[in-house]
Coordinates of C-alpha atoms in Angstrom, one line a residue:
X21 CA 139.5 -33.3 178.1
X22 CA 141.3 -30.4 180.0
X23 CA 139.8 -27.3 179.4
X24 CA 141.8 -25.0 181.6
X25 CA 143.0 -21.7 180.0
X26 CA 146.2 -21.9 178.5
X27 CA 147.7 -18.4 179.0
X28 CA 145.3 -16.4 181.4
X29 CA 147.2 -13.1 180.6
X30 CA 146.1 -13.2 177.0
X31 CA 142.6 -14.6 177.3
X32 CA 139.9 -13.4 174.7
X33 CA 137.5 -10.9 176.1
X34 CA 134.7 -9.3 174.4
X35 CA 134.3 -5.8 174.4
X36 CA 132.1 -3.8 173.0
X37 CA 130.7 -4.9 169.7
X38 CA 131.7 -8.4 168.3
X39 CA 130.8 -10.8 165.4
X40 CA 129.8 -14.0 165.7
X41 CA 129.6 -17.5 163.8
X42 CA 126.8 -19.9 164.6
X43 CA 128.5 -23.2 165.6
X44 CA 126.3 -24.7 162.8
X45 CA 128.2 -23.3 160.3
X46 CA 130.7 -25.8 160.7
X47 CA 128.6 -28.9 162.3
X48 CA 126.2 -29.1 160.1
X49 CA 128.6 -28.7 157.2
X50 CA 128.4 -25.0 155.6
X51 CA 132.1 -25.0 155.4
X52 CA 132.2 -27.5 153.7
X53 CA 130.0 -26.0 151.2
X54 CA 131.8 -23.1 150.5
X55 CA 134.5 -22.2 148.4
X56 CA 138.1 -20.7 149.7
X57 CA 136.6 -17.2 148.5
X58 CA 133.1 -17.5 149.8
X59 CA 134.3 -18.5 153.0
X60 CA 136.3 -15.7 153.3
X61 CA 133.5 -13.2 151.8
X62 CA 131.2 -14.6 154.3
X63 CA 133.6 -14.4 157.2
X64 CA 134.1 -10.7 156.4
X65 CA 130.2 -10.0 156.2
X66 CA 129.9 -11.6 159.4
X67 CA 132.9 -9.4 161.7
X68 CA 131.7 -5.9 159.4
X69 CA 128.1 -6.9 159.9
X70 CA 125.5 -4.6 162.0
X71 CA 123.3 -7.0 164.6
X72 CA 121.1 -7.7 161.9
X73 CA 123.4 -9.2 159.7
X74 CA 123.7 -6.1 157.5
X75 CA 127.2 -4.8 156.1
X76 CA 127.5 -1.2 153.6
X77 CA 131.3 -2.1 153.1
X78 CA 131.8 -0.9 149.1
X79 CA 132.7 -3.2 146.4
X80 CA 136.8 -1.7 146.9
X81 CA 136.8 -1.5 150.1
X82 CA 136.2 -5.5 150.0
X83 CA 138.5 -5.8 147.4
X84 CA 141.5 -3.9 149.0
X85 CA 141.0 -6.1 152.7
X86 CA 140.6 -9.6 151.2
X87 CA 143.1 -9.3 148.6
X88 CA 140.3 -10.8 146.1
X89 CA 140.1 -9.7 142.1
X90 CA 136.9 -7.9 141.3
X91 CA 135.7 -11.3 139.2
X92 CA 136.6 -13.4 142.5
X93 CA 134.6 -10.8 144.6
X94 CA 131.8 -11.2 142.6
X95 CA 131.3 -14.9 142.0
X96 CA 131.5 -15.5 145.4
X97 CA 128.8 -12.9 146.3
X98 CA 126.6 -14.5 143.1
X99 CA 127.2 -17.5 144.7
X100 CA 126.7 -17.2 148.4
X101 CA 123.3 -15.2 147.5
X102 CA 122.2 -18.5 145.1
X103 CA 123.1 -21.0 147.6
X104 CA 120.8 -18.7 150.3
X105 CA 123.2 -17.0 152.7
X106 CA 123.1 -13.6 151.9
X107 CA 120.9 -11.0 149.9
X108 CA 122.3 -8.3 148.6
X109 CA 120.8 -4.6 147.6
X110 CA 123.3 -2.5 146.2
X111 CA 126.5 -2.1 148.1
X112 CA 123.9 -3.3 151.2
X113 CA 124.6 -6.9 152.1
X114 CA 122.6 -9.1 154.4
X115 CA 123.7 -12.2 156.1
X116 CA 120.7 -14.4 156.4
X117 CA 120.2 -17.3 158.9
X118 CA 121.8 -20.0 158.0
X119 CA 119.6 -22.4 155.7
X120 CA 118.6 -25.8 156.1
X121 CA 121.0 -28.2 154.8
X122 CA 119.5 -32.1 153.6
X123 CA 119.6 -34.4 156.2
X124 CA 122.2 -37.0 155.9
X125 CA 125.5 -38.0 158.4
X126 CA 127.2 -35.5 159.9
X127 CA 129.5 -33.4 157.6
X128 CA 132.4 -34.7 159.9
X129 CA 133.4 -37.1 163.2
X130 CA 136.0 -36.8 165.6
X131 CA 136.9 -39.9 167.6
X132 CA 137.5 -38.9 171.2
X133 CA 140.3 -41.0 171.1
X134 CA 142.5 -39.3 168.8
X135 CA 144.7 -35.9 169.5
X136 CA 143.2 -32.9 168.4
X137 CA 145.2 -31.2 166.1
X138 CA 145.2 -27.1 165.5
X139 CA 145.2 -25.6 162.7
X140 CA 145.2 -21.8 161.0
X141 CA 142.4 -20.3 159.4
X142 CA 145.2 -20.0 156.5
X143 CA 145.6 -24.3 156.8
X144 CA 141.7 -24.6 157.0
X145 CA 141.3 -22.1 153.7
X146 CA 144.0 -23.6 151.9
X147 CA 142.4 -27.4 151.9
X148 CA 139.1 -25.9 150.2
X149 CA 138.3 -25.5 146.5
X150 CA 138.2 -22.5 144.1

């Protein structure tokens, strides 16, 4: 596999404060999990997050950024905090470590043999469920 950049003028640098995703999250099947909306819910927690995992981003703030309805917004936040990735306090949100999933095959393969394909987040979010 040839893992040379592919444009060095626009590689990703990190500067200053940055969010992260635990590789987990997808290996071991949380996106799979998750609705279109909690996905995106839990992707914004994570890049408005502090390094504890704690966001104060209001109710329509949230709304106004992901484009959600306020019933959309909120069963996905019921639903992320039942299913154990985030509490919430108020406006006060924290992203928890990620919980242990049931043991069974991997959530996905990839043969080496075949072409990797690329896809957008948009193409990703759009083959989930409501």
């Amino acid at each position: 596999m040839d893992k040379s950049i592919i444009d060095v003028q626009r590689r990703r640098k990190i500067q200053g404060s940055f969010a992260f995703i635990e590789h987990r999250f997808i290996r071991e099947g949380h996106l799979l999990r998750l609705s279109k909306n909690e996905i995106l819910l839990y992707f914004f927690f994570a890049l408005v997050s502090d390094s504890n995992g704690i966001s104060f981003y209001g109710v329509n703030k949230i709304l106004r950024f992901l484009k959600l309805k306020e019933d959309e917004y909120f069963s996905a936040l019921s639903s992320l905090e039942q299913k154990d990735y985030i509490k919430t306090q108020g406006n006060k949100v924290q992203l928890l470590s990620l919980p242990e999933l049931r043991k069974g095959p991997p959530a996905f393969k990839i043969k080496q043999s075949r072409l990797y394909k690329t896809i957008s987040i948009g193409e990703l979010l759009g083959k989930g469920e409501n």
